[in-house]
Tab-separated table of C-alpha atoms in Angstrom:
chain	number	residue	atom	x	y	z
A	1	VAL	CA	44.373	36.319	137.201
A	2	GLY	CA	43.693	38.596	134.256
A	3	LEU	CA	40.225	39.497	133.056
A	4	ILE	CA	39.366	39.100	129.368
A	5	VAL	CA	36.017	40.617	128.418
A	6	HIS	CA	34.425	39.052	125.357
A	7	LEU	CA	32.715	41.659	123.171
A	8	SER	CA	30.805	39.531	120.635
A	9	ALA	CA	28.026	36.995	120.941
A	10	SER	CA	25.300	34.912	119.347
A	11	THR	CA	22.946	32.242	120.606
A	12	ALA	CA	22.243	28.647	119.639
A	13	LEU	CA	18.601	29.667	119.138
A	14	SER	CA	19.433	31.903	116.169
A	15	PRO	CA	19.088	30.541	112.644
A	16	LYS	CA	22.499	32.200	112.129
A	17	SER	CA	24.210	31.079	115.341
A	18	ASN	CA	27.683	31.378	113.791
A	19	SER	CA	27.113	35.049	113.000
A	20	LYS	CA	28.568	36.992	115.921
A	21	THR	CA	27.603	40.562	116.707
A	22	LEU	CA	29.203	43.093	119.021
A	23	VAL	CA	27.384	43.365	122.337
A	24	ALA	CA	29.948	45.422	124.251
A	25	THR	CA	32.713	47.958	123.655
A	26	VAL	CA	36.367	48.330	124.573
A	27	GLU	CA	35.363	51.215	126.824
A	28	GLU	CA	32.949	48.949	128.722
A	29	GLY	CA	35.757	46.440	129.111
A	30	LEU	CA	37.954	49.169	130.547
A	31	ARG	CA	35.237	50.229	133.003
A	32	HIS	CA	35.012	46.607	134.204
A	33	GLY	CA	38.782	46.391	134.701
A	34	ALA	CA	39.560	44.219	131.676
A	35	ASP	CA	43.173	43.365	130.960
A	36	CYS	CA	42.236	42.301	127.417
A	37	VAL	CA	39.158	42.100	125.198
A	38	SER	CA	38.209	39.431	122.678
A	39	VAL	CA	36.148	39.221	119.513
A	40	HIS	CA	34.951	36.055	117.771
A	41	VAL	CA	34.908	35.900	113.958
A	42	ASN	CA	33.707	32.945	111.889
A	43	LEU	CA	35.462	33.138	108.547
A	44	GLY	CA	33.398	31.611	105.770
A	45	ASP	CA	30.105	32.544	107.391
A	46	PRO	CA	27.697	34.494	105.141
A	47	ASP	CA	28.047	37.416	107.592
A	48	GLU	CA	31.860	37.247	107.593
A	49	ARG	CA	32.219	40.801	106.271
A	50	CYS	CA	30.233	42.228	109.186
A	51	MET	CA	32.271	40.272	111.732
A	52	LEU	CA	35.531	41.372	110.088
A	53	ALA	CA	34.351	44.993	110.123
A	54	ASP	CA	33.516	44.637	113.823
A	55	LEU	CA	36.965	43.175	114.498
A	56	GLY	CA	38.572	46.087	112.655
A	57	ARG	CA	36.640	48.673	114.672
A	58	VAL	CA	37.474	46.931	117.941
A	59	ALA	CA	41.154	46.673	116.926
A	60	GLU	CA	41.233	50.424	116.311
A	61	ALA	CA	39.630	51.150	119.699
A	62	CYS	CA	42.076	48.754	121.369
A	63	ASP	CA	44.964	50.532	119.707
A	64	ASN	CA	43.630	53.908	120.894
A	65	TRP	CA	43.254	52.697	124.487
A	66	GLY	CA	46.342	50.465	124.656
A	67	MET	CA	44.112	47.439	125.266
A	68	PRO	CA	45.328	44.000	124.102
A	69	LEU	CA	42.991	42.195	121.681
A	70	LEU	CA	42.349	38.459	121.396
A	71	ALA	CA	40.807	37.420	118.081
A	72	MET	CA	39.226	34.003	118.111
A	73	ARG	CA	37.952	31.695	115.455
A	74	VAL	CA	36.543	28.506	116.901
A	75	ASP	CA	34.738	25.754	115.051
A	76	ASN	CA	35.378	22.195	113.935
A	77	GLU	CA	37.594	23.102	110.957
A	78	PHE	CA	40.946	21.399	111.543
A	79	ASP	CA	42.465	21.820	108.070
A	80	PRO	CA	45.906	23.316	108.840
A	81	ALA	CA	45.773	25.704	105.878
A	82	VAL	CA	42.386	27.050	106.994
A	83	VAL	CA	43.491	27.363	110.627
A	84	ALA	CA	46.677	29.187	109.556
A	85	HIS	CA	44.625	31.504	107.335
A	86	CYS	CA	42.277	32.317	110.209
A	87	ALA	CA	45.184	33.047	112.547
A	88	ARG	CA	46.807	35.252	109.944
A	89	VAL	CA	43.595	37.225	109.364
A	90	GLY	CA	43.423	37.930	113.100
A	91	VAL	CA	47.001	39.194	113.120
A	92	GLU	CA	46.518	41.356	110.051
A	93	LEU	CA	43.423	42.966	111.539
A	94	GLY	CA	45.240	43.922	114.722
A	95	ALA	CA	44.982	41.029	117.174
A	96	ASP	CA	47.660	40.768	119.838
A	97	ILE	CA	46.758	37.106	120.484
A	98	VAL	CA	44.893	34.643	118.270
A	99	LYS	CA	42.811	31.685	119.387
A	100	VAL	CA	42.319	28.790	116.986
A	101	VAL	CA	41.590	25.086	117.083
A	102	TYR	CA	44.456	22.619	117.387
A	103	THR	CA	45.097	21.079	113.971
A	104	GLY	CA	45.592	17.576	115.321
A	105	ASN	CA	49.363	17.218	115.159
A	106	MET	CA	52.448	19.125	116.174
A	107	GLU	CA	53.913	19.555	112.687
A	108	THR	CA	50.858	21.227	111.172
A	109	PHE	CA	50.172	23.274	114.300
A	110	GLY	CA	53.800	24.404	114.246
A	111	ASP	CA	53.131	25.704	110.731
A	112	VAL	CA	50.138	27.684	112.040
A	113	VAL	CA	52.246	29.199	114.835
A	114	ALA	CA	55.051	30.011	112.371
A	115	SER	CA	52.579	31.923	110.184
A	116	CYS	CA	51.855	34.355	113.040
A	117	CYS	CA	53.871	37.091	114.646
A	118	VAL	CA	51.710	37.097	117.799
A	119	PRO	CA	51.044	34.403	120.414
A	120	VAL	CA	48.714	31.584	119.350
A	121	VAL	CA	46.514	29.811	121.903
A	122	ILE	CA	44.256	26.850	121.347
A	123	ALA	CA	40.577	26.435	122.005
A	124	GLY	CA	39.441	23.442	124.011
A	125	GLY	CA	36.894	22.388	121.416
A	126	GLU	CA	34.282	19.742	122.028
A	127	ARG	CA	34.262	17.928	125.370
A	128	MET	CA	36.884	15.184	125.272
A	129	GLU	CA	36.226	11.775	126.726
A	130	SER	CA	39.513	11.449	128.591
A	131	THR	CA	41.705	13.749	130.628
A	132	ARG	CA	44.749	12.177	128.979
A	133	GLU	CA	43.485	13.074	125.500
A	134	PHE	CA	42.861	16.682	126.548
A	135	LEU	CA	46.238	17.074	128.263
A	136	GLN	CA	48.005	15.449	125.307
A	137	MET	CA	46.444	17.998	122.955
A	138	VAL	CA	47.573	20.859	125.192
A	139	HIS	CA	51.059	19.394	125.590
A	140	ASP	CA	51.495	18.890	121.848
A	141	SER	CA	50.269	22.405	121.044
A	142	ILE	CA	52.822	23.889	123.455
A	143	LYS	CA	55.623	21.706	122.064
A	144	ALA	CA	54.661	22.949	118.575
A	145	GLY	CA	55.169	26.559	119.663
A	146	GLY	CA	51.728	27.486	120.961
A	147	SER	CA	51.604	30.001	123.784
A	148	GLY	CA	48.780	28.597	125.878
A	149	VAL	CA	45.142	27.625	126.044
A	150	SER	CA	41.776	29.307	126.136
A	151	VAL	CA	39.466	26.507	127.185
A	152	GLY	CA	36.049	26.158	128.762
A	153	ARG	CA	33.953	23.006	128.813
A	154	ASN	CA	36.909	20.615	129.087
A	155	VAL	CA	37.740	22.302	132.386
A	156	PHE	CA	34.294	23.311	133.690
A	157	GLN	CA	32.794	19.873	133.042
A	158	HIS	CA	35.732	17.962	134.530
A	159	PRO	CA	35.066	16.295	137.900
A	160	ASN	CA	38.289	17.740	139.359
A	161	ARG	CA	38.469	21.240	137.821
A	162	VAL	CA	40.969	22.752	140.235
A	163	ALA	CA	43.471	19.934	139.799
A	164	LEU	CA	42.996	20.046	136.028
A	165	VAL	CA	43.828	23.762	135.961
A	166	ARG	CA	46.962	22.995	137.981
A	167	ALA	CA	47.846	20.272	135.465
A	168	LEU	CA	47.352	22.719	132.578
A	169	ARG	CA	49.599	25.229	134.328
A	170	ALA	CA	52.224	22.496	134.761
A	171	ILE	CA	52.220	21.797	131.017
A	172	VAL	CA	52.017	25.398	129.796
A	173	HIS	CA	54.286	27.143	132.319
A	174	GLU	CA	56.466	24.402	133.771
A	175	GLU	CA	57.047	22.251	130.664
A	176	LYS	CA	55.786	19.115	132.429
A	177	SER	CA	54.980	15.922	130.550
A	178	VAL	CA	51.495	14.520	130.088
A	179	GLU	CA	52.276	11.823	132.661
A	180	GLU	CA	53.381	14.428	135.216
A	181	ALA	CA	50.237	16.486	134.511
A	182	LEU	CA	48.034	13.413	134.909
A	183	ALA	CA	49.619	12.811	138.325
A	184	VAL	CA	48.567	16.331	139.344
A	185	VAL	CA	44.972	15.442	138.436
A	186	GLY	CA	45.293	12.144	140.280
A	187	GLU	CA	44.897	9.944	137.228
């Protein structure tokens, strides 16, 4: 299992909770044995320019150290043109992987993936009500050309986390169907 150290943060208590700030460095990631570092940028936020500047500085440090960089943009914006723009900004600023929301269908997500020259992974988003819905989203993103997932609450809050991770692996790495993945979870 690889270690990705996230370098930016904010809190829900802030009046500007979408404004991320750097709280760690690439060098700290290296000292902790990171295989990759990540930075979160919210395009459209009033502090966008600061977050983009941070991403640029981190990208330069990553380039100097040979450290892969994951640029993420996660919110509830599902407009395919906006998602593609966000992915493209990450690529142009030096990301080796970009993390975006799934646009809701394979055709538009395929367009997002086609606009990038680096792997695109999807965020898990808000907690989904059903395992089937979550696995279908992952399956469709992979079929559209996505490279994987970077998810949290949909796994951590699931009653059978270990089996769900196995089901995700089956979809992402073994090209299994949603039905086959559901069987792994026992649903």
